[in-house]
Short mmCIF file of C-alpha atoms in Angstrom, two decimals:
data_model
loop_
_atom_site.label_atom_id
_atom_site.label_comp_id
_atom_site.label_asym_id
_atom_site.label_seq_id
_atom_site.Cartn_x
_atom_site.Cartn_y
_atom_site.Cartn_z
CA TYR M 1 42.28 174.36 44.85
CA ASP M 2 40.72 170.91 44.44
CA VAL M 3 44.12 169.23 44.76
CA VAL M 4 44.95 171.22 47.92
CA CYS M 5 41.62 170.40 49.57
CA SER M 6 41.87 166.70 48.71
CA SER M 7 45.39 166.29 50.12
CA PRO M 8 45.68 165.25 53.81
CA SER M 9 48.94 167.21 54.01
CA THR M 10 47.31 170.58 53.25
CA SER M 11 44.02 170.39 55.16
CA LEU M 12 44.83 173.53 57.17
CA LEU M 13 45.55 175.51 54.00
CA CYS M 14 42.17 174.43 52.64
CA GLU M 15 40.38 175.48 55.85
CA LEU M 16 42.14 178.83 56.04
CA ALA M 17 41.43 179.53 52.38
CA LYS M 18 37.74 178.98 53.12
CA ALA M 19 37.98 181.21 56.20
CA ALA M 20 39.39 183.99 54.01
CA GLY M 21 36.65 183.51 51.42
CA LEU M 22 39.12 182.30 48.81
CA ASP M 23 37.07 179.23 47.96
CA ALA M 24 34.55 181.54 46.30
CA LYS M 25 37.39 183.46 44.63
CA PHE M 26 38.79 180.28 43.12
CA LYS M 27 35.36 179.35 41.81
CA MET M 28 34.24 182.77 40.54
CA ASP M 29 37.42 184.61 39.52
CA ALA M 30 38.40 183.68 35.96
CA MET M 31 42.15 183.79 36.63
CA PHE M 32 41.94 181.50 39.65
CA ARG M 33 39.36 179.20 38.09
CA SER M 34 41.22 178.57 34.85
CA GLY M 35 44.74 179.84 35.65
CA PRO M 36 47.47 179.78 34.87
CA PHE M 37 49.29 180.40 38.16
CA THR M 38 51.94 178.87 40.41
CA LEU M 39 51.04 178.04 44.02
CA PHE M 40 53.47 177.35 46.86
CA ALA M 41 51.21 175.41 49.24
CA PRO M 42 52.24 175.25 52.94
CA ILE M 43 51.70 171.82 54.46
CA ASP M 44 49.92 171.51 57.80
CA SER M 45 53.09 171.56 59.93
CA ALA M 46 54.00 174.91 58.32
CA PHE M 47 50.88 176.56 59.74
CA GLU M 48 51.24 174.72 63.05
CA ALA M 49 54.69 176.30 63.45
CA LEU M 50 53.01 179.73 63.65
CA GLY M 51 51.37 178.68 66.93
CA PRO M 52 47.71 178.21 67.90
CA VAL M 53 47.19 181.85 68.94
CA ALA M 54 48.48 183.15 65.61
CA LEU M 55 46.22 180.73 63.71
CA ALA M 56 43.19 181.84 65.70
CA TYR M 57 44.17 185.49 65.15
CA LEU M 58 44.43 184.95 61.39
CA LYS M 59 40.99 183.40 61.23
CA GLU M 60 39.50 186.50 62.84
CA ASN M 61 41.47 188.85 60.56
CA GLU M 62 40.45 187.79 57.08
CA GLU M 63 42.17 190.68 55.30
CA LEU M 64 45.55 189.77 56.81
CA LEU M 65 44.92 186.06 56.20
CA GLU M 66 44.11 186.71 52.53
CA ASP M 67 47.20 188.92 52.20
CA ILE M 68 49.44 186.11 53.52
CA LEU M 69 47.79 183.42 51.38
CA MET M 70 48.06 185.58 48.25
CA PHE M 71 51.81 185.82 48.92
CA HIS M 72 51.98 182.13 47.98
CA ILE M 73 50.70 182.63 44.40
CA ILE M 74 52.57 183.76 41.29
CA PRO M 75 49.79 184.91 38.96
CA SER M 76 49.57 184.23 35.23
CA ARG M 77 52.62 181.95 35.14
CA VAL M 78 53.21 178.21 35.39
CA ILE M 79 56.72 177.66 36.76
CA ALA M 80 57.99 174.12 37.24
CA SER M 81 60.57 173.59 39.97
CA GLU M 82 63.36 173.09 37.43
CA ASP M 83 62.51 176.49 35.91
CA LEU M 84 62.74 178.43 39.19
CA GLU M 85 65.85 180.57 38.82
CA CYS M 86 68.21 180.73 41.79
CA SER M 87 68.24 184.17 43.50
CA GLU M 88 65.46 185.37 41.17
CA LEU M 89 62.66 187.58 42.52
CA TYR M 90 59.06 186.68 41.66
CA ARG M 91 56.14 189.09 42.04
CA MET M 92 53.39 187.42 44.06
CA GLU M 93 49.63 187.99 43.90
CA ASN M 94 49.65 190.41 46.87
CA GLY M 95 52.22 192.68 45.16
CA TYR M 96 55.29 191.67 47.17
CA ASP M 97 58.29 189.73 45.86
CA SER M 98 59.53 186.32 46.96
CA ARG M 99 62.97 184.95 46.13
CA THR M 100 64.14 181.50 45.06
CA ILE M 101 67.13 180.24 47.06
CA CYS M 102 69.07 177.20 45.84
CA ARG M 103 71.20 175.07 48.15
CA THR M 104 71.75 171.90 46.15
CA PRO M 105 69.83 169.63 46.30
CA PHE M 106 67.26 171.81 48.12
CA ILE M 107 65.17 174.69 46.74
CA TYR M 108 63.59 177.34 48.95
CA GLN M 109 61.04 180.09 48.23
CA LYS M 110 61.18 182.84 50.83
CA GLY M 111 59.81 186.27 51.56
CA ALA M 112 61.42 189.20 53.31
CA GLY M 113 59.77 188.05 56.55
CA ASN M 114 61.34 184.56 56.52
CA SER M 115 64.65 184.36 58.35
CA ASP M 116 67.53 182.52 56.69
CA ASP M 117 67.32 179.66 59.19
CA GLU M 118 63.58 179.22 58.57
CA ARG M 119 63.37 179.38 54.80
CA PRO M 120 60.34 177.61 53.28
CA GLU M 121 61.65 174.55 51.48
CA ILE M 122 59.92 173.02 48.48
CA VAL M 123 59.37 169.51 49.84
CA THR M 124 57.11 168.17 47.08
CA PRO M 125 57.57 169.89 43.71
CA ASP M 126 55.50 169.78 40.55
CA VAL M 127 52.23 168.30 41.79
CA GLU M 128 50.02 167.96 38.72
CA THR M 129 46.99 170.25 38.39
CA CYS M 130 44.86 171.32 35.43
CA ASN M 131 45.35 175.06 35.87
CA GLY M 132 48.89 175.68 37.07
CA ALA M 133 51.94 174.49 38.99
CA LEU M 134 51.73 173.37 42.62
CA HIS M 135 54.69 173.01 44.98
CA PHE M 136 54.32 172.00 48.65
CA VAL M 137 56.49 174.02 51.08
CA ASP M 138 57.30 173.25 54.72
CA ARG M 139 56.89 176.80 56.11
CA VAL M 140 54.51 179.67 55.59
CA MET M 141 55.96 182.31 53.25
CA LEU M 142 55.93 185.77 54.84
CA HIS M 143 56.39 189.07 53.00
CA LYS M 144 56.95 190.84 56.34
CA THR M 145 58.11 189.63 59.74
CA THR M 146 55.48 188.31 62.12
CA GLU M 147 55.99 191.43 64.26
CA GLN M 148 55.39 193.72 61.28
CA LEU M 149 52.29 191.73 60.35
CA GLY M 150 51.02 191.93 63.93
CA LEU M 151 50.96 188.14 64.39
CA PRO M 152 51.30 186.77 67.93
CA PRO M 153 54.55 184.82 68.43
CA PRO M 154 54.50 181.00 68.28
CA ASP M 155 54.78 180.68 72.07
CA ALA M 156 51.94 183.14 72.79
CA THR M 157 49.22 181.90 75.11
CA PHE M 158 45.52 182.69 75.28
CA PRO M 159 44.38 184.92 78.16
CA PRO M 160 42.64 182.98 80.95
CA GLY M 161 39.12 182.07 79.90
CA GLU M 162 39.73 183.20 76.33
CA VAL M 163 40.76 179.89 74.73
CA PRO M 164 38.80 179.92 71.45
CA SER M 165 36.84 177.10 69.95
CA ALA M 166 37.26 178.62 66.50
CA ALA M 167 40.95 177.93 66.01
CA PRO M 168 41.55 176.17 62.68
CA THR M 169 41.30 172.42 62.88
CA LYS M 170 42.24 169.67 60.46
CA GLY M 171 39.94 167.41 58.56
CA ASN M 172 36.35 168.27 57.85
CA THR M 173 35.61 170.08 61.13
CA PRO M 174 33.83 173.38 60.33
CA LEU M 175 35.54 176.66 61.11
CA SER M 176 32.34 178.39 62.12
CA ALA M 177 32.62 178.00 65.88
CA SER M 178 32.31 180.87 68.34
CA PRO M 179 34.38 183.96 67.53
CA VAL M 180 37.87 184.38 68.87
CA SER M 181 38.53 187.23 71.23
CA THR M 182 41.17 189.59 69.89
CA ALA M 183 42.21 190.66 73.38
CA PRO M 184 45.98 191.02 73.82
CA VAL M 185 47.84 187.80 74.20
CA THR M 186 50.80 187.04 76.37
CA SER M 187 54.01 185.72 74.89
CA ALA M 188 55.52 184.17 77.98
CA PRO M 189 56.62 180.62 77.13
CA VAL M 190 54.87 177.77 78.82
CA THR M 191 56.99 176.43 81.65
CA SER M 192 57.63 172.76 81.85
CA ALA M 193 59.87 170.26 83.47
CA PRO M 194 63.18 170.11 81.59
CA VAL M 195 63.69 167.21 79.28
CA THR M 196 66.94 165.36 79.06
CA SER M 197 67.19 165.52 75.28
CA ALA M 198 67.32 169.15 74.31
CA PRO M 199 65.38 170.15 71.19
CA VAL M 200 67.23 170.83 68.03
CA THR M 201 66.50 173.47 65.46
CA ALA M 202 65.14 172.65 62.03
CA SER M 203 67.81 174.53 60.13
CA PRO M 204 67.96 173.61 56.43
CA VAL M 205 70.50 171.06 55.32
CA SER M 206 73.20 172.67 53.23
CA ALA M 207 75.03 169.65 51.93
CA ALA M 208 74.53 166.90 49.38
CA PRO M 209 72.53 163.82 50.39
CA VAL M 210 74.16 160.60 51.51
CA THR M 211 75.52 158.35 48.78
CA THR M 212 76.10 154.63 48.71
CA ALA M 213 79.07 152.78 50.16
CA PRO M 214 81.29 154.18 51.37
CA ILE M 215 78.61 156.21 53.11
CA SER M 216 79.37 159.93 53.43
CA PHE M 217 77.30 162.18 55.65
CA ALA M 218 76.45 165.83 55.13
CA PRO M 219 78.50 168.23 57.29
CA SER M 220 75.41 168.98 59.38
CA ILE M 221 75.39 165.34 60.54
CA ALA M 222 77.78 164.56 63.36
CA PRO M 223 80.53 162.13 62.22
CA ILE M 224 80.29 158.56 63.34
CA THR M 225 82.41 157.83 66.39
CA SER M 226 82.69 154.96 68.77
CA ALA M 227 81.47 156.98 71.73
CA PRO M 228 80.12 154.67 74.43
CA VAL M 229 76.40 154.34 74.95
CA PRO M 230 75.15 156.11 78.11
CA SER M 231 74.22 153.88 80.99
CA THR M 232 71.44 151.73 79.54
CA PRO M 233 70.03 148.25 79.88
CA SER M 234 72.41 145.74 78.34
CA THR M 235 72.80 142.02 78.10
CA GLY M 236 76.52 142.34 78.78
CA PRO M 237 79.49 142.59 76.47
CA GLU M 238 79.60 138.89 75.60
CA THR M 239 76.03 138.75 74.24
CA CYS M 240 75.66 142.38 73.10
CA GLU M 241 74.48 142.88 69.52
CA THR M 242 74.80 145.97 67.34
CA ILE M 243 71.76 147.73 65.86
CA ASP M 244 72.54 146.22 62.47
CA GLU M 245 72.76 142.70 63.93
CA ILE M 246 69.45 143.08 65.78
CA LEU M 247 67.53 144.47 62.80
CA CYS M 248 68.90 141.96 60.32
CA GLY M 249 68.46 139.07 62.76
CA ASP M 250 64.74 139.68 63.32
CA ASP M 251 62.25 138.56 60.64
CA MET M 252 59.99 141.47 61.60
CA PHE M 253 62.53 143.88 60.05
CA ASP M 254 63.39 141.98 56.84
CA ALA M 255 62.18 144.84 54.62
CA LEU M 256 64.20 147.40 56.59
CA CYS M 257 67.32 145.22 56.64
CA GLN M 258 67.12 144.64 52.88
CA ARG M 259 67.01 148.39 52.24
CA LEU M 260 69.81 149.11 54.71
CA ARG M 261 72.00 146.68 52.81
CA GLN M 262 70.90 148.12 49.47
CA THR M 263 72.25 151.55 50.52
CA GLY M 264 75.23 150.35 52.58
CA LEU M 265 73.81 151.88 55.75
CA ASP M 266 73.89 148.53 57.54
CA GLY M 267 77.62 149.03 58.00
CA ALA M 268 77.16 152.50 59.46
CA LEU M 269 74.72 151.14 62.05
CA SER M 270 77.26 148.60 63.27
CA THR M 271 79.42 151.33 64.85
CA GLY M 272 78.86 154.68 66.56
CA THR M 273 75.80 155.53 68.67
CA TRP M 274 72.29 155.67 67.23
CA THR M 275 68.61 155.89 68.00
CA VAL M 276 66.55 154.02 65.39
CA PHE M 277 62.81 154.32 64.78
CA ALA M 278 62.42 150.98 63.01
CA PRO M 279 59.45 150.35 60.66
CA THR M 280 58.24 146.76 60.50
CA ASN M 281 57.70 144.85 57.26
CA GLU M 282 54.01 145.71 57.43
CA ALA M 283 54.88 149.39 57.90
CA PHE M 284 56.51 149.53 54.47
CA SER M 285 53.57 147.84 52.76
CA ARG M 286 50.96 149.94 54.63
CA SER M 287 52.65 153.34 54.37
CA LEU M 288 54.08 153.47 50.87
CA SER M 289 52.42 153.13 47.50
CA ARG M 290 53.54 150.52 45.00
CA THR M 291 54.80 153.30 42.72
CA TYR M 292 56.95 154.85 45.45
CA LEU M 293 58.29 151.46 46.56
CA ASP M 294 59.31 150.78 42.96
CA GLN M 295 61.06 154.15 42.86
CA LEU M 296 62.99 153.31 46.05
CA ASN M 297 64.18 150.07 44.48
CA THR M 298 66.07 152.04 41.81
CA ASP M 299 66.72 155.45 43.44
CA VAL M 300 69.38 154.74 46.08
CA GLU M 301 69.80 158.44 46.91
CA GLU M 302 66.09 158.85 47.75
CA LEU M 303 66.10 155.58 49.71
CA SER M 304 69.16 156.69 51.71
CA ARG M 305 67.48 159.95 52.70
CA LEU M 306 64.32 158.10 53.71
CA LEU M 307 66.24 155.61 55.87
CA LEU M 308 68.35 158.34 57.50
CA PHE M 309 65.10 160.06 58.46
CA HIS M 310 64.56 157.08 60.79
CA VAL M 311 67.80 157.42 62.76
CA VAL M 312 69.33 159.93 65.17
CA SER M 313 73.13 160.01 65.14
CA GLU M 314 75.37 160.21 68.20
CA LYS M 315 72.48 159.84 70.67
CA ALA M 316 70.74 156.95 72.39
CA ILE M 317 67.31 158.39 73.21
CA TYR M 318 65.24 156.10 75.41
CA LYS M 319 61.48 156.29 75.90
CA ASP M 320 61.73 158.39 79.06
CA ASP M 321 63.86 160.95 77.20
CA LEU M 322 61.61 161.37 74.15
CA PRO M 323 60.38 165.00 74.36
CA CYS M 324 56.65 165.49 74.98
CA GLU M 325 56.47 169.25 75.60
CA ALA M 326 54.86 171.18 72.73
CA GLY M 327 57.44 173.40 71.07
CA GLU M 328 60.26 171.23 72.41
CA ASN M 329 59.33 167.93 70.81
CA LEU M 330 61.41 168.08 67.63
CA ILE M 331 64.27 165.64 67.09
CA GLU M 332 66.87 166.21 64.37
CA MET M 333 67.33 163.10 62.28
CA ALA M 334 70.56 161.98 60.63
CA MET M 335 69.63 163.45 57.22
CA GLY M 336 69.15 166.92 58.71
CA LYS M 337 65.37 167.25 58.98
CA ASP M 338 63.23 167.05 62.10
CA SER M 339 60.70 164.49 63.22
CA ARG M 340 58.23 165.24 66.01
CA THR M 341 57.32 163.20 69.11
CA LEU M 342 53.61 163.29 69.96
CA CYS M 343 52.50 162.20 73.41
CA VAL M 344 49.20 161.14 74.94
CA SER M 345 48.93 161.86 78.68
CA ARG M 346 52.66 162.69 78.55
CA ILE M 347 53.49 159.21 77.23
CA PRO M 348 55.30 159.09 73.85
CA THR M 349 52.79 157.59 71.44
CA TYR M 350 53.65 158.71 67.90
CA GLN M 351 56.74 159.83 65.95
CA LYS M 352 55.91 161.71 62.75
CA GLY M 353 57.53 163.61 59.94
CA ALA M 354 56.20 166.56 57.98
CA GLY M 355 54.93 164.14 55.33
CA ASN M 356 52.90 161.94 57.69
CA PRO M 357 49.27 163.11 57.82
CA ASP M 358 47.60 163.21 61.23
CA SER M 359 45.24 160.49 60.09
CA ALA M 360 48.17 158.07 59.64
CA LYS M 361 50.76 158.94 62.28
CA PRO M 362 53.47 156.30 62.90
CA MET M 363 52.75 154.75 66.32
CA PHE M 364 55.24 153.17 68.68
CA THR M 365 54.66 149.44 69.13
CA GLU M 366 57.80 148.68 71.16
CA PHE M 367 60.27 150.88 73.07
CA ASP M 368 63.85 150.64 74.29
CA ARG M 369 65.23 147.57 72.55
CA PRO M 370 68.86 147.88 73.64
CA ALA M 371 71.91 147.40 71.42
CA CYS M 372 75.65 147.70 71.96
CA ASN M 373 75.59 151.01 70.12
CA GLY M 374 72.21 152.54 70.85
CA VAL M 375 68.52 151.84 71.12
CA ILE M 376 65.68 150.75 68.80
CA HIS M 377 62.02 151.80 68.93
CA THR M 378 59.59 149.90 66.69
CA ILE M 379 56.97 151.89 64.73
CA ASP M 380 54.01 150.73 62.65
CA LYS M 381 54.42 153.12 59.69
CA VAL M 382 57.28 154.65 57.72
CA LEU M 383 58.38 158.17 58.69
CA LYS M 384 58.05 160.62 55.78
CA PHE M 385 59.96 163.89 55.67
CA TYR M 386 57.81 165.23 52.80
CA PRO M 387 54.37 164.32 51.48
CA VAL M 388 54.60 161.45 49.02
CA VAL M 389 52.10 161.76 46.17
CA GLU M 390 50.37 158.38 46.17
CA ASP M 391 49.04 156.38 43.22
#
């Protein structure tokens, strides 16, 4: 419980646990205080995917909220990620079973209410605690469907005049604001002007990660082609530079260029069509701990996945095409996971992954740097597709 409430990636879980009265349970109940148990902890984006109306509804229905949270705990057992048995059923604290699904190299823990294309993935395994095992997951585990649980759908809207001030919030904001009305909610999607880059779904990657040269991409990643870049600003064919040439010719991207060459991805970015969210040298030093940077220096597979989380294959997405509309602002990256565009006054301002806390969102510092084979946007922090446990 202390680890969950001290992590910026699980602030919503901490707040909802308090709303359900589980903070007292963890302090007073002998099993929860001393363990052992195994907890699958949903990160903030997992709860956000339920939608604001569902979150507000859960806060006002503590019994249902506790039931869902208890479905994330295996009591009286400490199970490391390597000991989770593929296809095995595990009895959870609320009496229902969850199942471990293995799709090398990914591990999922799902309930009967999680569809196959929205399985909760273990994104950070084996976080050290003194009373059990802790694994961060990227979706809320559900023992029944949202309809069976009575949860409003993600696109539900509040009735006019009923927008609550008590919806869960991140950080240290109290959850004791005015009560939420439980009047029926509507599920009509919010209408918006169409965006030119259609959203992609966050379906799990089912193939092995990228390896070093020659670079091979998972089947879910579109193959590299030499498709022409859509009509974009260009300096003309005689002076046009590829993405690789631009990044490795600018001192601001020395750290990125070095790592692209370390993995062999510099060659991939010299052909095809790409959108690159490019971290500066300072972004690497600001965003990543010394321990994790040292790991990247020796773990080429991990480094490749991290770098591919900064590029979109087969698309040149310019600033005006970055999606701002809530629910439609996910972009599938080249390694198969989604990043999210966050806008201020409908202007793209941040690009974040599931592992970037809201207190340290990567911000755009430059847009639309054109290349022969795509476009580059500069960001001030490294995109993280899972929470990195810092020093």
